[in-house]
Amino acid sequence: MKTITHWIGGKPVEGTSGRFGPVYDPATGAQDKQVAFATTDEVDGAVAAAKAAFESWGAASLAKRTAVLFKYRELLDARRDEIAALITAEHGKVHSDALGEVARGMEIVELACSIPQLLKGELSTQVSTRVDVASIRQPLGVVAGITPFNFPAMVPMWMFPVAIACGNTFVLKPSEKDPSASYRLAELASEAGLPDGVLNVVQGDKVAVDRLLEHPDIAAVSFVGSTPIAKYIQMKGIEHGKRVQALGGAKNHMLVLPDADLDFAADQAINAAYGSAGERCMAVSVVVAVGDTGDELVGKIAERAKGLKIGPGTDPASEMGPLITREHRDKVASYVSGAAAQGAEVVVDGTGYSVAGHEDGFFLGVSLLDKVPVTADAYQDEIFGPVLCVVRADTYDDAMKLINGSRWGNGTAIFTRDGGAARRFQLEVQAGMVGVNVPIPVPVGYHSFGGWKDSLFGDHHIYGNDGIAFYTQGKVITTRWPDPADSGGINLGFPSHS
């Protein structure tokens, strides 16, 4: 059985803990790999390699950093199909979706290639007699990232390209469920000329996570995952004096007004709810139907849902693949099985679904629940699977009260032809990312990704300008070069700008 190991100091490092995690092919249910779990000593070794590399990388010219990043982008482009295949094999998402993940991650590599422009400082001359003030940004040192299973390539690329472009060195702890993509990203970075130790990958579980959060040489930690773990990351990281950028879970609402194109809205609800088997923090999990749109809209969604092709991600005909593990599949199914008892109407029931020839795979059909009470578990919890809830609202104001009453505030969308209503919605809704007739409003690389409320813990969103700010620290430099004609002299008064 293949063992996926660590990447430390520019080379593979075998694990010594004797502890391993299973890596499954979700389409077959078979374990064909295992991943070595790091000891605290191995985590310390990765941090030490990063700390040693920072001495030269932090002082490297912007020209050198960007040369490596441009080469890295070329290699990623050439290997995108290979990386996508690794994602499909371990996560289960269909190959086209995996290719899209790689492409969106590469957007942030492209952003990092523009670091000379992004790190330009500010200068004010003659703030006082022959005194100038400059503001610059400098790297923090060694930083770490802890990433989830649902985007094993994209989310790491949301972090480390920006961090290393700013001059930091990086230790990545990917999900133990699908670790191969991150390992391959590190190999390709080395091939692109990234110096040894600048990017390190330690595989593992909570032992590795806690050591990263406690290690005195790590200045900052980025995290994407569930809300309970994001809270834990923030508290433990702050306890140990680190900057923390922790993105949590979501319950994203899609508001459909009576004037919306219902066929278009139904198409987009299907795409946003069931793509990647619903294992997206930006998936639409609740449609809020306003007025008398509900029955017609639910009918259109149900018609489309029943026609989806579910199968292994390697099959070009598949539109949706399996879930990541058997346990997660069963947990998602339980929300559908218990929905009717809690007052919801089960319009489409995807439980008990199987694929011929892949009966042991972690497959689940899509489910559609209508008239879901806000007290139901299916509404209250982040399901993270192919289950779409429909909630009815009499008016726009009722819908807004519902959406803003959610404890999450990651993403949201409105579907309407009314520009005034859309403008009002984007200003009033309490969420960090808003789509107008766009169901999954994930920002492009030069804007930042992140939510509000229980979807974000920390002061910075990820990538974009917020990413630059998170991975750097500001410094203000005040200088005076006296004119040779100045006589100088002693003045004990507080300096004034005159």
Coordinates of C-alpha atoms in Angstrom, one line a residue:
M1 CA 0.0 0.0 0.0
K2 CA 1.3 3.4 -0.9
T3 CA 2.2 5.7 2.0
I4 CA 2.0 9.5 1.5
T5 CA 4.7 11.2 3.5
H6 CA 5.9 14.6 4.5
W7 CA 7.8 17.2 2.4
I8 CA 10.4 19.0 4.6
G9 CA 13.4 21.0 3.6
G10 CA 12.9 20.3 -0.1
K11 CA 12.7 16.5 0.0
P12 CA 10.4 13.6 1.1
V13 CA 10.7 12.7 4.7
E14 CA 9.3 9.3 5.9
G15 CA 7.1 9.4 9.0
T16 CA 8.5 7.8 12.2
S17 CA 5.4 8.0 14.4
G18 CA 4.1 4.6 13.4
R19 CA 0.6 6.2 13.1
F20 CA -1.2 6.3 9.8
G21 CA -4.5 7.4 8.5
P22 CA -6.5 5.7 5.7
V23 CA -6.9 7.3 2.3
Y24 CA -9.9 5.9 0.4
D25 CA -11.1 6.0 -3.1
P26 CA -14.6 7.4 -2.4
A27 CA -15.9 5.9 -5.7
T28 CA -15.1 2.3 -4.7
G29 CA -14.8 2.6 -0.9
A30 CA -11.5 0.8 -1.0
Q31 CA -8.4 2.0 0.9
D32 CA -5.5 2.0 -1.5
K33 CA -3.2 4.5 0.3
Q34 CA -2.3 5.6 3.8
V35 CA -0.9 8.8 5.1
A36 CA 1.8 9.1 7.7
F37 CA 0.9 11.2 10.8
A38 CA 3.6 13.5 11.9
T39 CA 5.1 13.5 15.4
T40 CA 5.8 16.8 17.2
D41 CA 9.5 16.3 16.3
E42 CA 8.6 16.1 12.6
V43 CA 6.5 19.2 12.9
D44 CA 9.4 20.9 14.7
G45 CA 11.7 19.8 11.9
A46 CA 9.5 21.4 9.3
V47 CA 9.4 24.6 11.3
A48 CA 13.2 24.6 11.7
A49 CA 13.6 24.1 7.9
A50 CA 11.3 27.0 7.3
K51 CA 13.1 29.2 9.9
A52 CA 16.5 28.5 8.3
A53 CA 15.1 29.2 4.8
F54 CA 13.6 32.5 5.9
E55 CA 17.0 34.0 6.5
S56 CA 17.7 34.1 2.8
W57 CA 14.2 34.0 1.3
G58 CA 12.9 36.9 3.4
A59 CA 15.8 39.0 2.1
A60 CA 15.4 37.8 -1.5
S61 CA 14.6 40.3 -4.2
L62 CA 11.1 40.7 -5.5
A63 CA 12.6 39.8 -8.9
K64 CA 13.8 36.4 -7.6
R65 CA 10.5 35.6 -5.9
T66 CA 8.4 36.4 -8.9
A67 CA 10.7 34.5 -11.2
V68 CA 10.0 31.4 -9.1
L69 CA 6.3 32.1 -9.0
F70 CA 6.0 32.6 -12.8
K71 CA 7.8 29.3 -13.3
Y72 CA 5.6 27.6 -10.8
R73 CA 2.5 28.9 -12.6
E74 CA 3.8 27.3 -15.8
L75 CA 4.4 24.0 -14.2
L76 CA 0.9 24.0 -12.6
D77 CA -0.6 24.8 -16.0
A78 CA 1.2 21.9 -17.6
R79 CA 0.3 19.5 -14.7
R80 CA -3.3 20.6 -14.1
D81 CA -4.8 17.4 -15.4
E82 CA -2.5 15.4 -13.2
I83 CA -3.3 17.4 -10.1
A84 CA -7.1 17.1 -10.9
A85 CA -6.7 13.3 -11.2
L86 CA -5.2 13.2 -7.7
I87 CA -8.2 15.2 -6.4
T88 CA -10.7 12.9 -8.0
A89 CA -9.0 9.8 -6.8
E90 CA -9.0 10.9 -3.1
H91 CA -11.9 13.4 -2.8
G92 CA -14.2 11.9 -5.4
K93 CA -15.3 15.1 -7.2
V94 CA -15.8 14.7 -11.0
H95 CA -12.7 15.5 -13.1
S96 CA -14.1 18.7 -14.6
D97 CA -14.9 20.1 -11.1
A98 CA -11.3 19.1 -10.0
L99 CA -9.9 21.0 -13.0
G100 CA -11.9 24.0 -12.0
E101 CA -10.5 23.8 -8.5
V102 CA -7.0 23.8 -9.9
A103 CA -7.8 26.8 -12.1
R104 CA -9.2 28.8 -9.3
G105 CA -6.1 28.1 -7.2
M106 CA -3.9 29.2 -10.0
E107 CA -5.6 32.6 -9.9
I108 CA -3.9 33.2 -6.6
V109 CA -0.6 32.1 -7.9
E110 CA -1.1 34.7 -10.7
L111 CA -1.9 37.2 -8.0
A112 CA 1.3 36.4 -6.2
C113 CA 3.2 36.9 -9.4
S114 CA 2.2 40.6 -9.2
I115 CA 3.7 41.0 -5.7
P116 CA 6.1 43.8 -6.7
Q117 CA 3.0 46.0 -7.4
L118 CA 1.1 44.7 -4.3
L119 CA 4.0 45.4 -1.9
K120 CA 4.7 49.0 -3.1
G121 CA 4.9 51.3 0.0
E122 CA 4.0 54.9 0.5
L123 CA 6.2 58.0 0.8
S124 CA 5.4 61.4 2.1
T125 CA 8.1 64.0 1.6
Q126 CA 8.7 67.2 3.6
V127 CA 6.3 66.3 6.4
S128 CA 8.5 68.6 8.4
T129 CA 11.6 70.6 7.4
R130 CA 13.7 68.1 5.5
V131 CA 11.9 65.2 7.0
D132 CA 10.3 62.3 5.0
V133 CA 8.1 59.5 6.1
A134 CA 7.8 56.1 4.4
S135 CA 5.5 53.1 5.0
I136 CA 6.7 49.7 4.0
R137 CA 5.5 46.1 4.6
Q138 CA 7.8 43.2 5.6
P139 CA 7.3 39.5 6.0
L140 CA 6.4 37.9 9.3
G141 CA 8.7 34.9 9.2
V142 CA 7.4 31.3 9.4
V143 CA 3.7 31.0 8.9
A144 CA 1.4 27.9 8.7
G145 CA -1.7 26.8 6.9
I146 CA -4.2 24.1 8.0
T147 CA -6.6 23.2 5.1
P148 CA -9.8 21.1 4.6
F149 CA -10.6 18.1 2.5
N150 CA -13.1 19.7 0.2
F151 CA -10.5 21.7 -1.9
P152 CA -7.2 19.9 -1.4
A153 CA -5.4 22.0 -4.0
M154 CA -7.3 25.3 -4.2
V155 CA -7.4 26.2 -0.5
P156 CA -3.6 25.6 0.0
M157 CA -3.1 27.8 -3.0
W158 CA -5.2 30.5 -1.4
M159 CA -2.5 30.6 1.3
F160 CA 1.1 29.7 0.5
P161 CA 1.6 31.5 -2.8
V162 CA 0.7 34.9 -1.3
A163 CA 2.7 34.1 1.9
I164 CA 5.9 33.1 0.1
A165 CA 5.5 36.0 -2.4
C166 CA 5.6 38.3 0.6
G167 CA 8.8 36.8 1.8
N168 CA 7.6 34.3 4.4
T169 CA 8.3 30.6 4.6
F170 CA 5.4 28.2 5.0
V171 CA 4.4 25.0 6.7
L172 CA 1.2 23.4 5.3
K173 CA -0.9 20.8 7.2
P174 CA -3.4 19.5 4.6
S175 CA -6.4 17.3 5.3
E176 CA -5.5 13.7 6.1
K177 CA -8.4 12.5 4.0
D178 CA -6.9 13.6 0.6
P179 CA -3.3 14.6 1.1
S180 CA -1.7 13.8 -2.2
A181 CA -2.5 17.0 -4.0
S182 CA -0.8 19.2 -1.5
Y183 CA 2.3 17.0 -1.6
R184 CA 2.4 17.3 -5.4
L185 CA 2.0 21.1 -5.1
A186 CA 5.1 21.2 -2.9
E187 CA 7.1 19.0 -5.3
L188 CA 6.3 21.3 -8.2
A189 CA 7.3 24.3 -6.2
S190 CA 10.7 22.8 -5.7
E191 CA 10.9 22.0 -9.4
A192 CA 10.1 25.6 -10.1
G193 CA 13.2 26.7 -8.1
L194 CA 11.7 27.5 -4.7
P195 CA 14.6 27.1 -2.3
D196 CA 14.5 24.2 0.1
G197 CA 12.5 24.8 3.3
V198 CA 10.4 27.7 1.9
L199 CA 7.4 25.4 1.5
N200 CA 7.0 22.4 3.7
V201 CA 4.1 19.9 4.1
V202 CA 3.5 17.9 7.3
Q203 CA 0.8 15.3 7.2
G204 CA -1.2 14.5 10.3
D205 CA -4.0 14.9 12.7
K206 CA -4.7 17.0 15.8
V207 CA -1.1 16.3 17.1
A208 CA 0.3 18.2 14.2
V209 CA -2.3 20.9 14.3
D210 CA -1.7 21.6 18.0
R211 CA 2.0 21.7 17.6
L212 CA 1.7 24.2 14.8
L213 CA -0.5 26.4 17.0
E214 CA 1.9 26.1 20.0
H215 CA 5.2 26.4 18.2
P216 CA 7.0 29.6 19.2
D217 CA 8.6 30.1 15.8
I218 CA 5.4 30.3 13.9
A219 CA 4.1 33.9 13.6
A220 CA 0.7 33.3 12.0
V221 CA -1.8 30.5 11.1
S222 CA -4.4 30.4 8.4
F223 CA -7.2 27.9 8.6
V224 CA -10.3 26.9 6.5
G225 CA -12.8 24.4 7.9
S226 CA -15.8 24.0 10.2
T227 CA -16.9 26.7 12.6
P228 CA -16.1 24.7 15.8
I229 CA -12.6 24.0 14.7
A230 CA -12.1 27.6 13.4
K231 CA -13.1 28.8 16.9
Y232 CA -10.6 26.4 18.4
I233 CA -7.8 27.5 16.0
Q234 CA -8.4 31.2 16.9
M235 CA -8.4 30.7 20.6
K236 CA -5.4 28.4 20.8
G237 CA -3.4 30.5 18.2
I238 CA -4.1 33.7 20.1
E239 CA -3.2 32.0 23.3
H240 CA 0.2 31.4 21.9
G241 CA 0.7 34.9 20.5
K242 CA -0.1 34.2 16.8
R243 CA -2.0 36.1 14.2
V244 CA -5.0 33.9 13.2
Q245 CA -7.0 33.9 10.0
A246 CA -9.7 31.2 10.5
L247 CA -12.6 30.7 8.0
G248 CA -15.4 28.6 9.4
G249 CA -18.6 27.1 8.1
A250 CA -21.7 28.4 6.4
K251 CA -25.4 28.1 5.7
N252 CA -25.7 30.1 2.5
H253 CA -29.1 31.4 1.4
M254 CA -30.3 32.1 -2.1
L255 CA -33.2 34.6 -2.1
V256 CA -35.6 34.2 -5.1
L257 CA -38.0 37.1 -5.7
P258 CA -41.3 36.8 -7.6
D259 CA -39.9 38.6 -10.6
A260 CA -36.9 36.3 -11.1
D261 CA -36.4 34.0 -14.1
L262 CA -37.4 30.8 -12.4
D263 CA -35.9 28.5 -15.0
F264 CA -32.6 30.3 -14.6
A265 CA -32.9 30.3 -10.8
A266 CA -33.7 26.6 -10.7
D267 CA -30.6 25.8 -12.9
Q268 CA -28.4 27.9 -10.6
A269 CA -29.8 26.3 -7.5
I270 CA -29.0 22.9 -8.8
N271 CA -25.4 23.9 -9.7
A272 CA -24.8 25.7 -6.4
A273 CA -26.4 23.0 -4.1
Y274 CA -25.2 19.8 -5.7
G275 CA -21.9 20.6 -7.3
S276 CA -19.0 18.8 -5.7
A277 CA -21.7 16.8 -3.8
G278 CA -22.5 19.9 -1.8
E279 CA -19.1 19.7 0.0
R280 CA -18.4 23.4 -0.5
C281 CA -18.5 26.1 2.2
M282 CA -20.0 28.3 -0.6
A283 CA -22.7 25.8 -1.6
V284 CA -26.2 27.1 -1.6
S285 CA -27.9 25.1 1.1
V286 CA -31.1 27.1 1.5
V287 CA -33.4 28.6 -1.2
V288 CA -35.7 31.3 0.2
A289 CA -38.8 31.5 -2.1
V290 CA -40.7 34.8 -1.7
G291 CA -44.4 35.2 -2.3
D292 CA -46.1 32.7 -4.6
T293 CA -42.9 31.5 -6.4
G294 CA -42.4 28.5 -4.1
D295 CA -44.4 25.8 -5.7
E296 CA -43.3 26.5 -9.3
L297 CA -39.7 26.9 -8.3
V298 CA -39.6 23.7 -6.2
G299 CA -41.2 21.8 -9.1
K300 CA -38.5 23.0 -11.5
I301 CA -35.7 22.2 -9.1
A302 CA -37.1 18.7 -8.5
E303 CA -37.4 18.0 -12.2
R304 CA -33.8 18.9 -12.7
A305 CA -32.5 17.1 -9.6
K306 CA -34.1 13.8 -10.7
G307 CA -32.2 13.9 -13.9
L308 CA -28.7 14.4 -12.6
K309 CA -26.1 11.8 -13.5
I310 CA -24.3 10.5 -10.3
G311 CA -21.2 8.3 -10.7
P312 CA -17.5 8.0 -10.3
G313 CA -15.5 11.1 -10.9
T314 CA -13.5 9.4 -13.5
D315 CA -16.6 8.9 -15.7
P316 CA -16.9 11.9 -18.1
A317 CA -20.7 11.4 -18.0
S318 CA -20.9 11.9 -14.2
E319 CA -22.1 15.3 -13.0
M320 CA -21.7 14.5 -9.3
G321 CA -19.4 12.1 -7.6
P322 CA -19.4 10.4 -4.1
L323 CA -18.9 12.0 -0.7
I324 CA -15.5 11.9 1.0
T325 CA -16.1 9.1 3.5
R326 CA -18.7 6.5 4.4
E327 CA -19.2 8.2 7.8
H328 CA -19.9 11.6 6.3
R329 CA -22.2 10.0 3.7
D330 CA -24.3 8.4 6.4
K331 CA -24.4 11.6 8.5
V332 CA -25.7 13.6 5.6
A333 CA -28.3 11.0 4.8
S334 CA -29.5 11.2 8.4
Y335 CA -30.7 14.8 7.9
V336 CA -33.0 13.6 5.0
S337 CA -34.2 10.6 6.9
G338 CA -35.2 12.7 9.9
A339 CA -36.6 15.7 7.9
A340 CA -40.3 14.7 7.7
A341 CA -40.5 14.1 11.5
Q342 CA -39.3 17.6 12.0
G343 CA -41.9 19.2 9.7
A344 CA -40.2 19.3 6.3
E345 CA -41.6 17.9 3.1
V346 CA -39.2 15.5 1.4
V347 CA -39.6 16.2 -2.3
V348 CA -36.6 14.3 -3.6
D349 CA -35.0 11.6 -1.4
G350 CA -31.4 10.7 -2.3
T351 CA -30.8 8.3 0.5
G352 CA -30.1 4.7 -0.3
Y353 CA -28.6 5.6 -3.7
S354 CA -26.0 3.3 -5.2
V355 CA -24.1 3.1 -8.5
A356 CA -23.9 -0.2 -10.4
G357 CA -20.4 -1.6 -10.1
H358 CA -19.6 0.8 -7.3
E359 CA -21.9 -0.5 -4.6
D360 CA -19.3 0.0 -1.9
G361 CA -18.6 3.6 -2.9
F362 CA -19.7 6.6 -0.8
F363 CA -22.5 7.7 -3.0
L364 CA -25.6 9.6 -2.0
G365 CA -28.3 10.9 -4.3
V366 CA -29.4 14.5 -4.2
S367 CA -32.2 15.5 -1.9
L368 CA -34.7 18.3 -1.9
L369 CA -36.6 19.4 1.2
D370 CA -39.4 21.9 1.0
K371 CA -41.2 24.0 3.6
V372 CA -38.4 23.4 6.0
P373 CA -39.0 24.8 9.5
V374 CA -36.2 27.0 10.7
T375 CA -36.2 24.8 13.9
A376 CA -35.3 21.7 11.9
D377 CA -31.9 20.2 12.1
A378 CA -31.6 20.4 8.3
Y379 CA -31.9 24.1 8.5
Q380 CA -29.9 24.7 11.7
D381 CA -26.8 22.7 10.9
E382 CA -24.2 22.9 8.2
I383 CA -24.9 19.6 6.4
F384 CA -22.0 19.8 3.8
G385 CA -23.7 17.4 1.4
P386 CA -26.1 17.3 -1.5
V387 CA -29.2 18.4 0.5
L388 CA -31.1 21.6 -0.6
C389 CA -33.7 23.1 1.8
V390 CA -36.4 25.4 0.6
V391 CA -37.9 27.9 3.0
R392 CA -41.0 30.0 2.2
A393 CA -41.3 33.7 3.0
D394 CA -44.2 36.0 2.4
T395 CA -42.3 39.1 1.7
Y396 CA -38.8 40.4 1.0
D397 CA -38.6 41.8 4.6
D398 CA -39.5 38.4 6.0
A399 CA -36.8 36.8 3.9
M400 CA -34.2 39.3 5.0
K401 CA -35.1 38.7 8.7
L402 CA -34.6 35.0 8.1
I403 CA -31.3 35.3 6.3
N404 CA -29.8 37.9 8.7
G405 CA -31.0 35.8 11.7
S406 CA -28.6 33.0 10.7
R407 CA -25.5 32.6 12.8
W408 CA -23.4 32.3 9.7
G409 CA -22.6 35.0 7.2
N410 CA -20.4 33.4 4.6
G411 CA -22.1 33.9 1.2
T412 CA -25.6 34.7 -0.1
A413 CA -27.3 35.5 -3.4
I414 CA -30.4 37.2 -4.7
F415 CA -32.2 36.3 -7.9
T416 CA -34.3 39.2 -9.4
R417 CA -34.7 41.4 -12.4
D418 CA -35.2 44.4 -10.1
G419 CA -32.0 46.5 -9.8
G420 CA -33.4 48.5 -6.8
A421 CA -34.2 45.3 -4.9
A422 CA -30.7 43.9 -5.7
R423 CA -29.0 47.1 -4.5
R424 CA -31.0 47.1 -1.3
F425 CA -30.2 43.4 -0.7
Q426 CA -26.4 43.8 -1.2
L427 CA -26.3 46.6 1.4
E428 CA -28.7 45.1 4.0
V429 CA -27.7 41.4 4.0
Q430 CA -25.3 40.4 6.7
A431 CA -22.8 38.3 4.8
G432 CA -19.2 38.7 3.5
M433 CA -19.8 37.7 -0.1
V434 CA -22.9 38.6 -2.1
G435 CA -24.1 37.4 -5.5
V436 CA -26.7 39.2 -7.7
N437 CA -28.0 36.4 -10.0
V438 CA -24.7 34.6 -9.2
P439 CA -25.3 31.7 -6.8
I440 CA -21.7 31.1 -5.7
P441 CA -20.0 34.5 -5.4
V442 CA -16.4 33.3 -4.8
P443 CA -14.3 36.4 -5.5
V444 CA -11.6 36.5 -8.1
G445 CA -8.1 36.5 -6.9
Y446 CA -7.5 40.2 -6.6
H447 CA -10.5 40.6 -4.2
S448 CA -10.6 38.8 -0.9
F449 CA -12.6 35.7 0.2
G450 CA -14.3 35.6 3.6
G451 CA -17.5 35.8 5.5
W452 CA -19.0 37.5 8.6
K453 CA -20.3 36.3 12.0
D454 CA -19.6 32.6 12.7
S455 CA -18.0 32.1 9.2
L456 CA -14.9 34.1 10.1
F457 CA -12.6 34.3 13.1
G458 CA -9.9 36.9 12.9
D459 CA -9.5 40.3 11.3
H460 CA -8.5 39.3 7.7
H461 CA -10.2 37.6 4.9
I462 CA -8.1 35.3 2.7
Y463 CA -6.1 36.2 -0.4
G464 CA -6.4 39.6 -2.2
N465 CA -5.4 42.7 -0.3
D466 CA -6.4 41.1 3.0
G467 CA -4.0 38.3 2.3
I468 CA -1.2 40.6 1.7
A469 CA -2.0 42.5 4.9
F470 CA -2.2 39.3 6.9
Y471 CA 1.1 37.9 5.8
T472 CA 3.1 41.1 6.3
Q473 CA 3.6 43.7 9.0
G474 CA 3.8 47.4 8.5
K475 CA 6.8 49.6 9.4
V476 CA 6.9 53.4 9.2
I477 CA 10.3 55.0 8.7
T478 CA 10.9 58.7 9.4
T479 CA 14.2 60.2 8.0
R480 CA 15.9 63.5 8.1
W481 CA 19.0 64.4 6.1
P482 CA 20.1 67.8 7.3
D483 CA 21.3 70.3 4.8
P484 CA 25.1 70.9 5.2
A485 CA 24.3 74.5 5.9
D486 CA 22.2 73.7 9.0
S487 CA 23.9 74.5 12.3
G488 CA 22.0 71.9 14.2
G489 CA 21.9 72.6 17.9
I490 CA 20.1 71.2 21.0
N491 CA 16.3 71.3 21.4
L492 CA 14.7 69.3 24.2
G493 CA 11.1 70.2 23.2
F494 CA 8.7 67.7 21.7
P495 CA 9.2 67.6 17.9
S496 CA 6.6 69.4 16.0
H497 CA 5.9 69.3 12.2
S498 CA 6.9 72.8 11.3

